[in-house]
PDB file of C-alpha atoms in Angstrom:
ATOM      1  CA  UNK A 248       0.000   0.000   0.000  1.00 45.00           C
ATOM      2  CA  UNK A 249       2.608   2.347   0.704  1.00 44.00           C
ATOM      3  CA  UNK A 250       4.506   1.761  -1.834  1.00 45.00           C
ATOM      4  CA  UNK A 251       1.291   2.434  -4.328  1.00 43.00           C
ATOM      5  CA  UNK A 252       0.599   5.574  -2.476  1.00 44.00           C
ATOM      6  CA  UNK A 253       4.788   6.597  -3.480  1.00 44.00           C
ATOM      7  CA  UNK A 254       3.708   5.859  -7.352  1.00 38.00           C
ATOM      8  CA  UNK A 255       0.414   7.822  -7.249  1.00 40.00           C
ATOM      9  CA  UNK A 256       2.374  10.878  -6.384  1.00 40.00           C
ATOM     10  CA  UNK A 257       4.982  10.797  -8.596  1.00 34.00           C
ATOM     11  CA  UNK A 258       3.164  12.797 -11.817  1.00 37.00           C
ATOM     12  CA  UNK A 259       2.429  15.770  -8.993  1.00 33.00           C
ATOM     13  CA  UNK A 260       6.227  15.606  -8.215  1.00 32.00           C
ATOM     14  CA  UNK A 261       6.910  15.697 -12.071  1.00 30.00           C
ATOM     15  CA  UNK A 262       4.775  18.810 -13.025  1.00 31.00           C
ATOM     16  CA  UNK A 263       5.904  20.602  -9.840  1.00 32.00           C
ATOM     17  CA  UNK A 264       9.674  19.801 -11.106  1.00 30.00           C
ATOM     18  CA  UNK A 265       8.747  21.160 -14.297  1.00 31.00           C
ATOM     19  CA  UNK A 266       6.096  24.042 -14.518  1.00 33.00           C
ATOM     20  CA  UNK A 267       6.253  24.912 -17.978  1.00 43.00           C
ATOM     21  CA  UNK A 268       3.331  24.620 -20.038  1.00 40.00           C
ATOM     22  CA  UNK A 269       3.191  21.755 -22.071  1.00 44.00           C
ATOM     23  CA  UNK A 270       0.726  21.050 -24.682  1.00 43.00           C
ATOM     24  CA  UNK A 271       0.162  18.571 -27.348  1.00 52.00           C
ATOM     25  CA  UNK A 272      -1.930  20.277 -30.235  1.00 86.00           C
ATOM     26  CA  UNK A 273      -2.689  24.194 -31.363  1.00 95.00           C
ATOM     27  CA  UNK A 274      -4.641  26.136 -33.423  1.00 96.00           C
ATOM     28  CA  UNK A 275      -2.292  27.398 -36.061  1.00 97.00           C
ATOM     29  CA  UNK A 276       1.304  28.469 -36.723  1.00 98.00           C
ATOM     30  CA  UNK A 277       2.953  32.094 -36.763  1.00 98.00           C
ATOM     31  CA  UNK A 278       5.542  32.953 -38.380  1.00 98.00           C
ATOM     32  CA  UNK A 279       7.498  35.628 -36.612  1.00 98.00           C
ATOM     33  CA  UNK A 280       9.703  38.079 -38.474  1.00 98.00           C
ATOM     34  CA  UNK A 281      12.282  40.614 -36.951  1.00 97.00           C
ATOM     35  CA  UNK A 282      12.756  44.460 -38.509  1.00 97.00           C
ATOM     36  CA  UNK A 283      16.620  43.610 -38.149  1.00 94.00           C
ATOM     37  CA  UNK A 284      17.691  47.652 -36.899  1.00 95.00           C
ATOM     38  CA  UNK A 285      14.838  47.824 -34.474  1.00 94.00           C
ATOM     39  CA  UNK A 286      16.339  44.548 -32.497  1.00 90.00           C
ATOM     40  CA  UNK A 287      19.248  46.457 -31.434  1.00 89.00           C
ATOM     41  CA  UNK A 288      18.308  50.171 -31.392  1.00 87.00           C
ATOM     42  CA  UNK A 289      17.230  50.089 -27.694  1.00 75.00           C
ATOM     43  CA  UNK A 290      19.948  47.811 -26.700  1.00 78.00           C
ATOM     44  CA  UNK A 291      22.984  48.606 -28.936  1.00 78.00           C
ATOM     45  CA  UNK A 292      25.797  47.170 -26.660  1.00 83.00           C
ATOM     46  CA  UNK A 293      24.497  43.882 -26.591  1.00 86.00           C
ATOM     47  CA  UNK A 294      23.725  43.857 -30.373  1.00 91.00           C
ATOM     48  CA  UNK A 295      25.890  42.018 -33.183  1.00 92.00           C
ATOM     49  CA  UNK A 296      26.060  45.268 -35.392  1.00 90.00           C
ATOM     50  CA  UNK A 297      27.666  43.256 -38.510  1.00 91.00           C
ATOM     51  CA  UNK A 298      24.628  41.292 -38.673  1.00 93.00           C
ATOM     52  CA  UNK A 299      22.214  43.937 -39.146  1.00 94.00           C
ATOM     53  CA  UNK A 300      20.372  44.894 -42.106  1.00 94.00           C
ATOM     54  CA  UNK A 301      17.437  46.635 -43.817  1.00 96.00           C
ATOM     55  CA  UNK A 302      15.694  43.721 -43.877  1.00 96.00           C
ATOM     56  CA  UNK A 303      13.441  41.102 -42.078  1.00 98.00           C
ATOM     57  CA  UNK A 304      15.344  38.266 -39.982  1.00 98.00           C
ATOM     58  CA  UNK A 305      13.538  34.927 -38.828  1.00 98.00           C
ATOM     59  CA  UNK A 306      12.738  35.082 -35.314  1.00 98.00           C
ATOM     60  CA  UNK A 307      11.007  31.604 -35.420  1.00 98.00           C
ATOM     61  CA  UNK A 308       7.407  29.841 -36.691  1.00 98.00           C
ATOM     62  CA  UNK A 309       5.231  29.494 -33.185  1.00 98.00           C
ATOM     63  CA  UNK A 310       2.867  26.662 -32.883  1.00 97.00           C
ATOM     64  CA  UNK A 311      -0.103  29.300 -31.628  1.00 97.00           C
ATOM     65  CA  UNK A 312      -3.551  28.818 -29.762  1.00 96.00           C
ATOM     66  CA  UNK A 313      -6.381  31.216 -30.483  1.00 92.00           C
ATOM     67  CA  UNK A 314      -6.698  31.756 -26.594  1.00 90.00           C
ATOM     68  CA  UNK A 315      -3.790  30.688 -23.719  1.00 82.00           C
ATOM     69  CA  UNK A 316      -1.917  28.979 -22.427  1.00 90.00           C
ATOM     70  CA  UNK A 317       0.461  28.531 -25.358  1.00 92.00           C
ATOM     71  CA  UNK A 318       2.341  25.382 -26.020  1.00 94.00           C
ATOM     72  CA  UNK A 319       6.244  25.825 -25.312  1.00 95.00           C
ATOM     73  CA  UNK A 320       8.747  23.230 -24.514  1.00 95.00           C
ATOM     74  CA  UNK A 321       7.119  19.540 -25.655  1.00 93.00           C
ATOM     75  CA  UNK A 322       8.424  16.017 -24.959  1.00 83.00           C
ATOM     76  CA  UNK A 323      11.597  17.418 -23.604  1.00 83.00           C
ATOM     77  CA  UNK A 324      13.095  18.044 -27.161  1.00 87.00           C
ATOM     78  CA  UNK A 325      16.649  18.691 -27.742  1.00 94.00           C
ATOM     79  CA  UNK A 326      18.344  20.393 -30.983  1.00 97.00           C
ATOM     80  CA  UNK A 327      20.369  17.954 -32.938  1.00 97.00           C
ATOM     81  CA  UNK A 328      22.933  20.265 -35.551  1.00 96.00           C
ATOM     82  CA  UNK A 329      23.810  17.581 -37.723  1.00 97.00           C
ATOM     83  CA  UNK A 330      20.206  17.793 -38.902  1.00 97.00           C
ATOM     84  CA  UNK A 331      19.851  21.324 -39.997  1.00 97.00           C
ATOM     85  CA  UNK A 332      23.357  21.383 -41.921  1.00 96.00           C
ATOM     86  CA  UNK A 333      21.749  20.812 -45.239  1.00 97.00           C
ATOM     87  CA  UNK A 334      20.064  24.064 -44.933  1.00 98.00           C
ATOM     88  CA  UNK A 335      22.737  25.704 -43.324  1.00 97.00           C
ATOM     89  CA  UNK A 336      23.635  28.086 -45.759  1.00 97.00           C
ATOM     90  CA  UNK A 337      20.126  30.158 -45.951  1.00 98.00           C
ATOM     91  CA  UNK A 338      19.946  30.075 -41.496  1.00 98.00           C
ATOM     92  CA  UNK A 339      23.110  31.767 -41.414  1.00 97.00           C
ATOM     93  CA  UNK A 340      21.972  34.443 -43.737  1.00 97.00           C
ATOM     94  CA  UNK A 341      18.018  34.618 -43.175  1.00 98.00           C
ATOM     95  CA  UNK A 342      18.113  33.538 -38.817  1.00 98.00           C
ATOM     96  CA  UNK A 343      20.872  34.933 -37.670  1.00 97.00           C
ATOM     97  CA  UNK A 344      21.097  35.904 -33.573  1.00 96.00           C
ATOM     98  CA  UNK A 345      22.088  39.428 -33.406  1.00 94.00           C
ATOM     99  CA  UNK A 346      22.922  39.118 -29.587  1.00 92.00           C
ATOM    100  CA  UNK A 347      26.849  39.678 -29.498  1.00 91.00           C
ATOM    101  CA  UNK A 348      29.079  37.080 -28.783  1.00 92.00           C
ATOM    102  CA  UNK A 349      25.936  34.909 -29.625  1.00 94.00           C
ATOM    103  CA  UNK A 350      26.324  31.940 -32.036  1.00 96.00           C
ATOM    104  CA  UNK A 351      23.424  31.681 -34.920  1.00 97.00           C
ATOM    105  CA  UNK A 352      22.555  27.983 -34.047  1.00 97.00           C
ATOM    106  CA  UNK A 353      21.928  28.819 -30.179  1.00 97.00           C
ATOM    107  CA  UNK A 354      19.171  30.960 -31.455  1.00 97.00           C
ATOM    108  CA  UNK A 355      18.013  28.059 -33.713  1.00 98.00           C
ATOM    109  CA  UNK A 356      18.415  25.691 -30.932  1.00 98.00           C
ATOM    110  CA  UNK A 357      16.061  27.878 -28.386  1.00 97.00           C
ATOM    111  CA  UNK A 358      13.521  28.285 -31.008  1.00 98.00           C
ATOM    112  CA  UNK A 359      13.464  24.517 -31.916  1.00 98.00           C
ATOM    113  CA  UNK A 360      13.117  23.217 -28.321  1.00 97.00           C
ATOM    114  CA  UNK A 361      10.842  25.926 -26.937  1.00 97.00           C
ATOM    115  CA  UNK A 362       8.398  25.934 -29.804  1.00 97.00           C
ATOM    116  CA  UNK A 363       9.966  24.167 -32.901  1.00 97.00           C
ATOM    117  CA  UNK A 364       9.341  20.742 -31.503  1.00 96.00           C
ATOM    118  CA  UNK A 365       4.930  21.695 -30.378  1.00 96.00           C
ATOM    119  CA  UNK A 366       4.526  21.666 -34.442  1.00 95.00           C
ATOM    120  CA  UNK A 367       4.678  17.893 -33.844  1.00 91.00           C
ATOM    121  CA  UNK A 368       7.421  17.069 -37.161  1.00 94.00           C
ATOM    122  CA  UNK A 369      10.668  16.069 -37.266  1.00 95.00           C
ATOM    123  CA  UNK A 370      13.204  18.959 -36.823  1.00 97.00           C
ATOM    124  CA  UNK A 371      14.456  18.793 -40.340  1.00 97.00           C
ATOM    125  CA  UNK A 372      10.795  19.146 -41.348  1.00 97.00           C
ATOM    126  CA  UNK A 373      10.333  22.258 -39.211  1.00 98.00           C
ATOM    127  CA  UNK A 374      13.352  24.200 -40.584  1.00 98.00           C
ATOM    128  CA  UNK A 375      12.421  23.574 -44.059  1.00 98.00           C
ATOM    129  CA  UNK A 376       9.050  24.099 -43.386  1.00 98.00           C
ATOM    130  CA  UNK A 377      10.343  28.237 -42.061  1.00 98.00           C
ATOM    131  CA  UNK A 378      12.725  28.757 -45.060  1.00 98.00           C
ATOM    132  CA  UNK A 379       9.907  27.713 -47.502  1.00 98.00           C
ATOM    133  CA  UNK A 380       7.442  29.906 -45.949  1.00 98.00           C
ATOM    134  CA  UNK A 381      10.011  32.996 -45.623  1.00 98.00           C
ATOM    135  CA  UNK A 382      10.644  32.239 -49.213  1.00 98.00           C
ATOM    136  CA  UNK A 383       6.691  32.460 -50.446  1.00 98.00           C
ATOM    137  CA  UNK A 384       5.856  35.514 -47.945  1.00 98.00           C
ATOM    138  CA  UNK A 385       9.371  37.291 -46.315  1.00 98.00           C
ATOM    139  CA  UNK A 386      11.949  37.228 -49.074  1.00 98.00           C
ATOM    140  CA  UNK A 387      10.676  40.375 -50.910  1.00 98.00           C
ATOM    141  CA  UNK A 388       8.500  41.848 -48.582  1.00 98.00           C
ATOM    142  CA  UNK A 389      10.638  45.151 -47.862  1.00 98.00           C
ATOM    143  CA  UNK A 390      11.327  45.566 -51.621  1.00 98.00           C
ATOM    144  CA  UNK A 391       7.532  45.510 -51.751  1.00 98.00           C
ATOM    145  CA  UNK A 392       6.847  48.159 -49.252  1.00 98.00           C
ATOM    146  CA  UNK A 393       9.887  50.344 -50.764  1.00 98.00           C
ATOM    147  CA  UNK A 394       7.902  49.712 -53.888  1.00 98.00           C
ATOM    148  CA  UNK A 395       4.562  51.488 -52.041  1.00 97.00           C
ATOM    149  CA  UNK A 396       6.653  53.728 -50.683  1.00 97.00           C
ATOM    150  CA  UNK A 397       7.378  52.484 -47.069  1.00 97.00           C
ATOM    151  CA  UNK A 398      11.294  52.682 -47.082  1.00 97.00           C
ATOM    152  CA  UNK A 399      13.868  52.799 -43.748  1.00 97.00           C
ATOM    153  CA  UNK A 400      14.842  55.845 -42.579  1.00 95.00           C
ATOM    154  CA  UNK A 401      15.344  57.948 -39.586  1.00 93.00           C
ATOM    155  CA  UNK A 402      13.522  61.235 -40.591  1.00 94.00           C
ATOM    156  CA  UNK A 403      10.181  60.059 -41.494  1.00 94.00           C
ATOM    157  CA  UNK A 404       7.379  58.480 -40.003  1.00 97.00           C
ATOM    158  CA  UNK A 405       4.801  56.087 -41.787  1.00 98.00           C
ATOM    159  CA  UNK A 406       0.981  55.706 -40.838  1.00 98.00           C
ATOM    160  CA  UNK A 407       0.243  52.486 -38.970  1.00 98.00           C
ATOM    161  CA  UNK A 408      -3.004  52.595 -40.786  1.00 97.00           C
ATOM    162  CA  UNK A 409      -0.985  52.511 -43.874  1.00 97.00           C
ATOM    163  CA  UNK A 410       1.381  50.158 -43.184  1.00 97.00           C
ATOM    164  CA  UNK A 411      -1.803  47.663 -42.444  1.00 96.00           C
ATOM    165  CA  UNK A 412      -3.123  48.005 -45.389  1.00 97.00           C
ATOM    166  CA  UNK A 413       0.341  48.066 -47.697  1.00 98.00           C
ATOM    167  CA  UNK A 414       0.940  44.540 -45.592  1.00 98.00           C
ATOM    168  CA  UNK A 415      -2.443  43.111 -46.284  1.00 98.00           C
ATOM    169  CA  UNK A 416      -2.404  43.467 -50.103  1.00 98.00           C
ATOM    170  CA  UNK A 417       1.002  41.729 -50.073  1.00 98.00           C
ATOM    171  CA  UNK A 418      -0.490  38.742 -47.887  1.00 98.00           C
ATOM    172  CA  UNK A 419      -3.348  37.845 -50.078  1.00 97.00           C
ATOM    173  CA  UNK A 420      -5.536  40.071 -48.674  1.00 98.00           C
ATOM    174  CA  UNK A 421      -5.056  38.610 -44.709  1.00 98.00           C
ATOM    175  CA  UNK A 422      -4.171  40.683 -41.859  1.00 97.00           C
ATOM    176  CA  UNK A 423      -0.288  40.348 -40.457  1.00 98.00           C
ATOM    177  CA  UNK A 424       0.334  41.224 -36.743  1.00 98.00           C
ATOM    178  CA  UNK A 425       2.654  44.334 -36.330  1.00 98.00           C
ATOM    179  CA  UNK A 426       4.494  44.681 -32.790  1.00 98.00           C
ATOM    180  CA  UNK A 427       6.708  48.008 -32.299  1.00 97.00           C
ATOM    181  CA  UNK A 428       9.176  49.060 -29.585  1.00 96.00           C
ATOM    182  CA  UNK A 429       9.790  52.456 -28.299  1.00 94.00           C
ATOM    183  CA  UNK A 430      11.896  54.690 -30.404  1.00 92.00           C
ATOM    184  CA  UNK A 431      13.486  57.964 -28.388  1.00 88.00           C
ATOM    185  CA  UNK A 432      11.210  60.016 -26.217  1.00 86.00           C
ATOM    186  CA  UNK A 433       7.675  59.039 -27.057  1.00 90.00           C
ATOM    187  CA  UNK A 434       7.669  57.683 -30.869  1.00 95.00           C
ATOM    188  CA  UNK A 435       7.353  54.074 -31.703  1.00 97.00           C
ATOM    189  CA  UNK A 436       9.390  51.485 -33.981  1.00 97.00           C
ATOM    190  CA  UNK A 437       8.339  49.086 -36.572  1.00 98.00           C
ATOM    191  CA  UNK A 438      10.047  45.314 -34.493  1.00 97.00           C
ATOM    192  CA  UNK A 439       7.763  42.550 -35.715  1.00 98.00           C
ATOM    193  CA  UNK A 440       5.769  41.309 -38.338  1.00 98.00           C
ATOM    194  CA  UNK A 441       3.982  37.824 -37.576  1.00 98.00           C
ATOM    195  CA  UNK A 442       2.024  35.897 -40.387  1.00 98.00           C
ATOM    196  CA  UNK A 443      -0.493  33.301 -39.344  1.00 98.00           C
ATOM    197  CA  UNK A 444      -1.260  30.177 -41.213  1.00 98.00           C
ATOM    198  CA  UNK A 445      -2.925  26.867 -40.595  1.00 97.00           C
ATOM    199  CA  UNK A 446      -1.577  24.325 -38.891  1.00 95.00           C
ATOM    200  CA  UNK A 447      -0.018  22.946 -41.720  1.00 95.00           C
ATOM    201  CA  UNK A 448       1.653  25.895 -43.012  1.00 96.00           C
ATOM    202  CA  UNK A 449      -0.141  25.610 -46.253  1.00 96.00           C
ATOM    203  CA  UNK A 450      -2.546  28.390 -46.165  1.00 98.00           C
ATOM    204  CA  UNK A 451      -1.658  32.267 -44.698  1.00 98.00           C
ATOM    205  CA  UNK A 452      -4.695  33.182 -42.464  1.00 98.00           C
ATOM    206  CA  UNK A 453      -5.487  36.366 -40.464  1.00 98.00           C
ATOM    207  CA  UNK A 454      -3.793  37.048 -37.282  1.00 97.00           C
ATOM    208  CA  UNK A 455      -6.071  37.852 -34.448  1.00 93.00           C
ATOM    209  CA  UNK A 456      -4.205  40.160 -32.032  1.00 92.00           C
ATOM    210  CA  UNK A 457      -4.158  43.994 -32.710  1.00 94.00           C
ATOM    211  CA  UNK A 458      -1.312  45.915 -32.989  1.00 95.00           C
ATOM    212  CA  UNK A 459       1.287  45.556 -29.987  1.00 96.00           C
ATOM    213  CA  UNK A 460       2.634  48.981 -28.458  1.00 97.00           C
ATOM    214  CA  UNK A 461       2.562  50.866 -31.590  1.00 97.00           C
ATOM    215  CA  UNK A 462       1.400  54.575 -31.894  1.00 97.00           C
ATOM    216  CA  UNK A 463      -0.646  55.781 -34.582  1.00 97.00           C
ATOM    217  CA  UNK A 464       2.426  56.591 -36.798  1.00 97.00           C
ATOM    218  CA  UNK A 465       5.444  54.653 -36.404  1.00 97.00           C
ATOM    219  CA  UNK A 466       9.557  54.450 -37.897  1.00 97.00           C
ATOM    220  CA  UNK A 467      10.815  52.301 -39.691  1.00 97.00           C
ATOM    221  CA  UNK A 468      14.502  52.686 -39.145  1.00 96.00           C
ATOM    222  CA  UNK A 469      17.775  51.804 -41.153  1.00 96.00           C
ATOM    223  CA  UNK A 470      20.623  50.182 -39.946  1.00 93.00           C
ATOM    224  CA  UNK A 471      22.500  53.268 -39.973  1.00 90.00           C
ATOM    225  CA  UNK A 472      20.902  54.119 -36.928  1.00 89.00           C
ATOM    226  CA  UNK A 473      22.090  51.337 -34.877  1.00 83.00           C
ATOM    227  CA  UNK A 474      25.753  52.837 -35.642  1.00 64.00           C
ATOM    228  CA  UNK A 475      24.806  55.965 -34.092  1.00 56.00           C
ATOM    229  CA  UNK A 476      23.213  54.126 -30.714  1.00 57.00           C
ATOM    230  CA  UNK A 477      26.081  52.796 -30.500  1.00 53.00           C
TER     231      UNK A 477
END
């Protein structure tokens, strides 16, 4: 008997040892872009400058839920190199970690075992599954909104209202979510752009969350300004 009773609470010993939410399915996947200047404007000494550019850099593709908890962290996955060196090439040039003295594949790794890994595929699956969908949707965005007339710099401003819409038409028609960070005394800086699509990855869908901490007109900064920060 009390040697059943020692079994029966070993699970509530288990989850207390490890509190991070853990969940087997979700609603859809996100693709999470970073506006490469913005990532080290407010934090310029701990920023890679060499790696920055006008241009979008993979943050990571988020198994999402419509409502929380999210999933992070499943079955205890661990990031295996050897399979991502195929593809090695296009992570060091389109996911790179712009944290100094940070390697590229620890920012791979964290993305792969804290979210990578709730998608539920292999890991070589998941990778190929990000570059293919930067390819369709991230690869020529910001030629696209140079081409609307939404280029970097430090002078002007651009609407957020506009910046929806220019993002919409170049997402078949389906709304993006656009997070910002503060920029000097009281403006606002273009960080994020996420793109939702099913759980497959086969179909873009609308994003549900509103615009994160951005003001009504917001920068879009080049990487000249990180050089200054600095």
């Amino acid at each position: 008997m009390k040697a059943m009773k020692a079994l029966m609470l070993i699970p509530i010993i288990i989850l207390s040892y490890y509190p991070t939410i853990i969940l087997s399915s979700f609603d859809y996947l996100k693709l999470s872009v970073q506006w490469s200047p913005a990532m080290c404007n407010n934090k310029p000494r701990h920023c890679n400058k060499n790696k920055v550019s006008n241009n979008f850099n993979i943050h990571g593709l988020w198994p999402s839920n419509f409502s929380n908890p999210q999933p992070e962290y499943c079955d205890g996955a661990t990031f295996d190199p050897i399979k991502v060196k195929g593809m090695q090439t296009m992570l060091l040039t389109l996911w790179r970690n712009l944290g100094k003295g940070k390697s590229d594949s620890t920012f791979w790794a964290h993305e792969w075992t804290k979210h990578g890994a709730c998608f539920k595929q292999d890991q070589e699956t998941y990778f190929k599954l990000v570059l293919d969908l930067h390819q369709n949707y991230v690869s020529t965005l910001y030629q696209k909104l140079i081409n609307k007339g939404v280029a970097a710099n430090s002078t002007n401003t651009y609407p957020l209202q506009k910046l929806n819409i220019d993002l919409r038409g170049l997402l078949n028609g389906k709304i993006p979510e656009i997070t910002c960070t503060s920029w000097q005394s009281s403006g606002t800086q273009l960080a994020e752009i996420r793109i939702c699509f099913s759980k497959d990855g086969r179909t873009i869908i609308n994003c549900s969350k509103p615009p994160y901490h951005c003001n009504n007109n917001i920068y879009l900064l080049p990487s000249s300004t990180v050089n200054l920060m600095g």
